[in-house]
PDB file of C-alpha atoms in Angstrom:
ATOM      1  CA  MET A   1      93.616  17.217 -18.524  1.00  0.00           C
ATOM      2  CA  GLY A   2      90.340  17.717 -20.362  1.00  0.00           C
ATOM      3  CA  ARG A   3      88.219  20.374 -20.304  1.00  0.00           C
ATOM      4  CA  GLU A   4      85.900  20.795 -17.256  1.00  0.00           C
ATOM      5  CA  ILE A   5      82.255  20.587 -18.197  1.00  0.00           C
ATOM      6  CA  ARG A   6      79.797  22.381 -15.831  1.00  0.00           C
ATOM      7  CA  GLU A   7      76.195  21.797 -16.063  1.00  0.00           C
ATOM      8  CA  GLU A   8      74.356  24.891 -15.432  1.00  0.00           C
ATOM      9  CA  GLU A   9      70.445  25.447 -15.338  1.00  0.00           C
ATOM     10  CA  PRO A  10      69.089  26.619 -18.869  1.00  0.00           C
ATOM     11  CA  ALA A  11      67.830  30.333 -18.332  1.00  0.00           C
ATOM     12  CA  ARG A  12      64.706  30.913 -18.128  1.00  0.00           C
ATOM     13  CA  MET A  13      62.136  33.358 -19.326  1.00  0.00           C
ATOM     14  CA  PRO A  14      61.850  36.698 -17.541  1.00  0.00           C
ATOM     15  CA  THR A  15      58.472  36.283 -15.779  1.00  0.00           C
ATOM     16  CA  MET A  16      55.637  37.140 -18.022  1.00  0.00           C
ATOM     17  CA  VAL A  17      51.894  37.795 -17.397  1.00  0.00           C
ATOM     18  CA  LEU A  18      48.974  36.340 -19.739  1.00  0.00           C
ATOM     19  CA  ASN A  19      47.829  38.690 -22.542  1.00  0.00           C
ATOM     20  CA  HIS A  20      45.260  36.771 -24.610  1.00  0.00           C
ATOM     21  CA  VAL A  21      43.762  34.002 -25.335  1.00  0.00           C
ATOM     22  CA  SER A  22      42.445  33.352 -28.783  1.00  0.00           C
ATOM     23  CA  PHE A  23      39.405  31.423 -29.995  1.00  0.00           C
ATOM     24  CA  VAL A  24      38.393  30.218 -33.457  1.00  0.00           C
ATOM     25  CA  VAL A  25      34.463  31.265 -33.814  1.00  0.00           C
ATOM     26  CA  GLN A  26      31.680  30.773 -35.814  1.00  0.00           C
ATOM     27  CA  SER A  27      30.402  34.103 -35.413  1.00  0.00           C
ATOM     28  CA  VAL A  28      32.453  36.818 -34.499  1.00  0.00           C
ATOM     29  CA  SER A  29      29.425  39.262 -33.766  1.00  0.00           C
ATOM     30  CA  ARG A  30      27.359  36.580 -31.958  1.00  0.00           C
ATOM     31  CA  SER A  31      30.370  36.028 -29.408  1.00  0.00           C
ATOM     32  CA  VAL A  32      31.143  39.317 -28.864  1.00  0.00           C
ATOM     33  CA  SER A  33      27.295  39.543 -27.805  1.00  0.00           C
ATOM     34  CA  PHE A  34      28.033  36.617 -25.449  1.00  0.00           C
ATOM     35  CA  TYR A  35      31.403  37.714 -24.183  1.00  0.00           C
ATOM     36  CA  GLU A  36      29.989  41.442 -23.487  1.00  0.00           C
ATOM     37  CA  GLY A  37      26.627  40.573 -22.406  1.00  0.00           C
ATOM     38  CA  VAL A  38      27.306  37.516 -20.048  1.00  0.00           C
ATOM     39  CA  LEU A  39      31.156  38.095 -18.791  1.00  0.00           C
ATOM     40  CA  GLY A  40      31.478  41.765 -19.009  1.00  0.00           C
ATOM     41  CA  PHE A  41      34.086  42.156 -21.795  1.00  0.00           C
ATOM     42  CA  THR A  42      34.757  45.423 -23.623  1.00  0.00           C
ATOM     43  CA  SER A  43      35.517  45.284 -27.391  1.00  0.00           C
ATOM     44  CA  ILE A  44      38.879  47.284 -27.792  1.00  0.00           C
ATOM     45  CA  LYS A  45      40.310  48.725 -30.952  1.00  0.00           C
ATOM     46  CA  ARG A  46      42.131  45.761 -33.163  1.00  0.00           C
ATOM     47  CA  PRO A  47      45.372  45.830 -34.977  1.00  0.00           C
ATOM     48  CA  SER A  48      44.488  47.589 -38.151  1.00  0.00           C
ATOM     49  CA  SER A  49      46.815  45.537 -39.749  1.00  0.00           C
ATOM     50  CA  PHE A  50      45.018  42.007 -39.727  1.00  0.00           C
ATOM     51  CA  LEU A  51      43.426  41.113 -42.496  1.00  0.00           C
ATOM     52  CA  PHE A  52      40.508  38.633 -41.417  1.00  0.00           C
ATOM     53  CA  LYS A  53      36.960  39.014 -39.593  1.00  0.00           C
ATOM     54  CA  ASP A  54      38.317  39.234 -35.715  1.00  0.00           C
ATOM     55  CA  ALA A  55      37.326  41.047 -32.576  1.00  0.00           C
ATOM     56  CA  TRP A  56      39.497  42.025 -29.377  1.00  0.00           C
ATOM     57  CA  LEU A  57      37.838  41.959 -26.143  1.00  0.00           C
ATOM     58  CA  LEU A  58      39.472  43.030 -22.761  1.00  0.00           C
ATOM     59  CA  SER A  59      38.373  42.940 -18.834  1.00  0.00           C
ATOM     60  CA  ASN A  60      40.421  43.406 -15.895  1.00  0.00           C
ATOM     61  CA  GLY A  61      43.594  42.903 -18.035  1.00  0.00           C
ATOM     62  CA  LEU A  62      42.843  39.932 -19.795  1.00  0.00           C
ATOM     63  CA  GLY A  63      42.071  39.879 -23.521  1.00  0.00           C
ATOM     64  CA  ILE A  64      40.031  37.414 -25.829  1.00  0.00           C
ATOM     65  CA  HIS A  65      40.692  37.427 -29.765  1.00  0.00           C
ATOM     66  CA  LEU A  66      37.929  35.962 -31.751  1.00  0.00           C
ATOM     67  CA  LEU A  67      38.999  35.107 -34.976  1.00  0.00           C
ATOM     68  CA  GLU A  68      35.798  34.354 -37.277  1.00  0.00           C
ATOM     69  CA  SER A  69      36.365  31.115 -39.321  1.00  0.00           C
ATOM     70  CA  THR A  70      35.904  30.878 -42.754  1.00  0.00           C
ATOM     71  CA  GLU A  71      35.068  27.005 -42.541  1.00  0.00           C
ATOM     72  CA  PRO A  72      32.981  27.062 -40.001  1.00  0.00           C
ATOM     73  CA  GLU A  73      31.870  23.409 -40.925  1.00  0.00           C
ATOM     74  CA  LYS A  74      35.025  22.290 -40.176  1.00  0.00           C
ATOM     75  CA  LEU A  75      35.502  23.644 -36.482  1.00  0.00           C
ATOM     76  CA  PRO A  76      34.823  20.879 -33.895  1.00  0.00           C
ATOM     77  CA  ARG A  77      31.456  19.647 -32.706  1.00  0.00           C
ATOM     78  CA  LYS A  78      30.180  21.521 -29.821  1.00  0.00           C
ATOM     79  CA  LYS A  79      30.234  19.490 -26.789  1.00  0.00           C
ATOM     80  CA  LYS A  80      27.126  19.414 -24.762  1.00  0.00           C
ATOM     81  CA  LYS A  81      28.605  17.871 -21.464  1.00  0.00           C
ATOM     82  CA  ILE A  82      30.665  19.553 -19.084  1.00  0.00           C
ATOM     83  CA  ASN A  83      34.086  18.125 -18.196  1.00  0.00           C
ATOM     84  CA  PRO A  84      36.220  20.093 -15.385  1.00  0.00           C
ATOM     85  CA  LYS A  85      38.773  18.221 -16.672  1.00  0.00           C
ATOM     86  CA  GLU A  86      39.020  19.319 -20.272  1.00  0.00           C
ATOM     87  CA  ASN A  87      40.484  22.396 -21.506  1.00  0.00           C
ATOM     88  CA  HIS A  88      38.612  25.457 -20.532  1.00  0.00           C
ATOM     89  CA  ILE A  89      39.234  28.969 -19.642  1.00  0.00           C
ATOM     90  CA  SER A  90      38.592  30.246 -15.831  1.00  0.00           C
ATOM     91  CA  PHE A  91      37.430  33.657 -14.187  1.00  0.00           C
ATOM     92  CA  GLN A  92      37.603  34.761 -11.026  1.00  0.00           C
ATOM     93  CA  THR A  93      35.378  36.524  -8.865  1.00  0.00           C
ATOM     94  CA  SER A  94      35.077  37.376  -5.257  1.00  0.00           C
ATOM     95  CA  ASP A  95      31.264  37.015  -5.051  1.00  0.00           C
ATOM     96  CA  MET A  96      30.872  33.372  -5.490  1.00  0.00           C
ATOM     97  CA  GLU A  97      30.593  30.507  -3.123  1.00  0.00           C
ATOM     98  CA  LEU A  98      30.320  27.559  -5.910  1.00  0.00           C
ATOM     99  CA  THR A  99      31.931  27.171  -9.045  1.00  0.00           C
ATOM    100  CA  LEU A 100      30.260  27.311 -12.288  1.00  0.00           C
ATOM    101  CA  PHE A 101      30.982  25.912 -15.434  1.00  0.00           C
ATOM    102  CA  PHE A 102      28.998  26.637 -18.773  1.00  0.00           C
ATOM    103  CA  HIS A 103      30.064  26.639 -22.455  1.00  0.00           C
ATOM    104  CA  ASP A 104      30.170  29.713 -24.850  1.00  0.00           C
ATOM    105  CA  PRO A 105      28.009  29.992 -28.011  1.00  0.00           C
ATOM    106  CA  ASP A 106      30.966  28.016 -29.666  1.00  0.00           C
ATOM    107  CA  GLY A 107      31.553  25.227 -27.452  1.00  0.00           C
ATOM    108  CA  TYR A 108      34.491  26.682 -25.358  1.00  0.00           C
ATOM    109  CA  MET A 109      34.470  25.836 -21.492  1.00  0.00           C
ATOM    110  CA  VAL A 110      34.137  28.472 -19.388  1.00  0.00           C
ATOM    111  CA  GLU A 111      34.898  28.633 -15.512  1.00  0.00           C
ATOM    112  CA  ILE A 112      33.389  30.930 -13.093  1.00  0.00           C
ATOM    113  CA  CYS A 113      35.413  30.668  -9.806  1.00  0.00           C
ATOM    114  CA  ASN A 114      36.079  31.915  -6.495  1.00  0.00           C
ATOM    115  CA  CYS A 115      39.783  30.262  -6.517  1.00  0.00           C
ATOM    116  CA  HIS A 116      41.537  33.071  -4.699  1.00  0.00           C
ATOM    117  CA  VAL A 117      40.110  31.331  -1.301  1.00  0.00           C
ATOM    118  CA  LEU A 118      42.580  28.369  -2.302  1.00  0.00           C
ATOM    119  CA  PRO A 119      46.035  28.822  -0.595  1.00  0.00           C
ATOM    120  CA  VAL A 120      48.768  29.456  -3.105  1.00  0.00           C
ATOM    121  CA  LEU A 121      51.675  26.900  -1.781  1.00  0.00           C
ATOM    122  CA  PRO A 122      54.803  26.141  -3.437  1.00  0.00           C
ATOM    123  CA  LEU A 123      56.089  23.135  -4.348  1.00  0.00           C
ATOM    124  CA  PRO A 124      59.503  21.545  -5.408  1.00  0.00           C
ATOM    125  CA  ARG A 125      60.067  20.948  -8.375  1.00  0.00           C
ATOM    126  CA  SER A 126      58.678  17.435  -8.958  1.00  0.00           C
ATOM    127  CA  PRO A 127      57.095  15.305 -11.820  1.00  0.00           C
ATOM    128  CA  VAL A 128      53.760  16.523 -12.794  1.00  0.00           C
ATOM    129  CA  GLY A 129      50.631  14.925 -10.720  1.00  0.00           C
ATOM    130  CA  SER A 130      53.219  13.746  -8.241  1.00  0.00           C
ATOM    131  CA  ALA A 131      51.854  16.421  -5.528  1.00  0.00           C
ATOM    132  CA  ALA A 132      48.716  17.008  -4.740  1.00  0.00           C
ATOM    133  CA  LEU A 133      46.837  19.273  -2.258  1.00  0.00           C
ATOM    134  CA  SER A 134      44.223  17.019  -0.037  1.00  0.00           C
ATOM    135  CA  SER A 135      42.521  18.851   2.350  1.00  0.00           C
ATOM    136  CA  PRO A 136      38.481  19.230   3.381  1.00  0.00           C
ATOM    137  CA  GLN A 137      38.829  22.851   3.138  1.00  0.00           C
ATOM    138  CA  LEU A 138      39.897  22.835  -0.242  1.00  0.00           C
ATOM    139  CA  LYS A 139      36.966  20.416  -1.769  1.00  0.00           C
ATOM    140  CA  LYS A 140      35.130  22.633  -4.257  1.00  0.00           C
ATOM    141  CA  LYS A 141      31.016  22.513  -5.119  1.00  0.00           C
ATOM    142  CA  TYR A 142      30.468  22.960  -8.978  1.00  0.00           C
ATOM    143  CA  ILE A 143      27.349  23.790 -10.621  1.00  0.00           C
ATOM    144  CA  TYR A 144      27.350  22.548 -14.111  1.00  0.00           C
ATOM    145  CA  ILE A 145      25.020  24.464 -16.965  1.00  0.00           C
ATOM    146  CA  THR A 146      24.214  24.718 -20.109  1.00  0.00           C
ATOM    147  CA  ILE A 147      23.514  28.169 -21.688  1.00  0.00           C
ATOM    148  CA  PHE A 148      21.429  28.875 -24.559  1.00  0.00           C
ATOM    149  CA  SER A 149      19.767  25.702 -24.572  1.00  0.00           C
ATOM    150  CA  ARG A 150      16.000  25.197 -23.244  1.00  0.00           C
ATOM    151  CA  THR A 151      16.505  23.437 -20.266  1.00  0.00           C
ATOM    152  CA  ILE A 152      18.808  24.056 -17.808  1.00  0.00           C
ATOM    153  CA  ASN A 153      20.556  21.574 -15.489  1.00  0.00           C
ATOM    154  CA  VAL A 154      21.963  22.405 -12.548  1.00  0.00           C
ATOM    155  CA  PRO A 155      23.460  19.804 -10.027  1.00  0.00           C
ATOM    156  CA  SER A 156      25.371  20.512  -7.544  1.00  0.00           C
ATOM    157  CA  GLU A 157      28.206  18.138  -6.445  1.00  0.00           C
ATOM    158  CA  GLU A 158      30.991  18.218  -3.859  1.00  0.00           C
ATOM    159  CA  HIS A 159      34.359  16.886  -4.819  1.00  0.00           C
TER     160      HIS A 159
END
C-alpha cells in the first residue's frame, strides 16, 4: 500500500487591482506635461525614499510612475507607426465612438477606447488564442494619429 497522492489546483493569488504602470522616459518634466495636459492626470507626492528623478501621476485610481533615464541615448528608438498589436496602455472613456491610438513623447503607445461597450464574457480555461469573439457588433473603428508631429494622419478603418 503506497501513499495516496492527490493532485490539487495551485493556490491562486487574491484578487488584485492594477495600481500603476511605469515608463522610463527621456525627460520627466516633458512627460508630466503630456500626461497632465493631454490625458488629465494629476501629479501626486512621490515616496521620499527614491533617490532618482521621477514623478508619480494619478487619474481614476490608476497611477503612472515616470522614471527619468540616466542614459537617454540607450532608450529604444521612438516608433513612428501605430500598431494596435504592440504593447500599449489603454484608457477607457464613455464619450468616444472610435478607438484612438497615438504615441506619448517617448514613443509609448496610448489607446483611448470605449471598451465598456464590449461584452465581458468569461471563457472556459483553454489555450491562449483558441477562443475568440466574432460578431459584427464587436468590430471597432480605429483612428491612428501622431502627436507632436508636423503632419497628422487620421485614417479610419473598420476591423
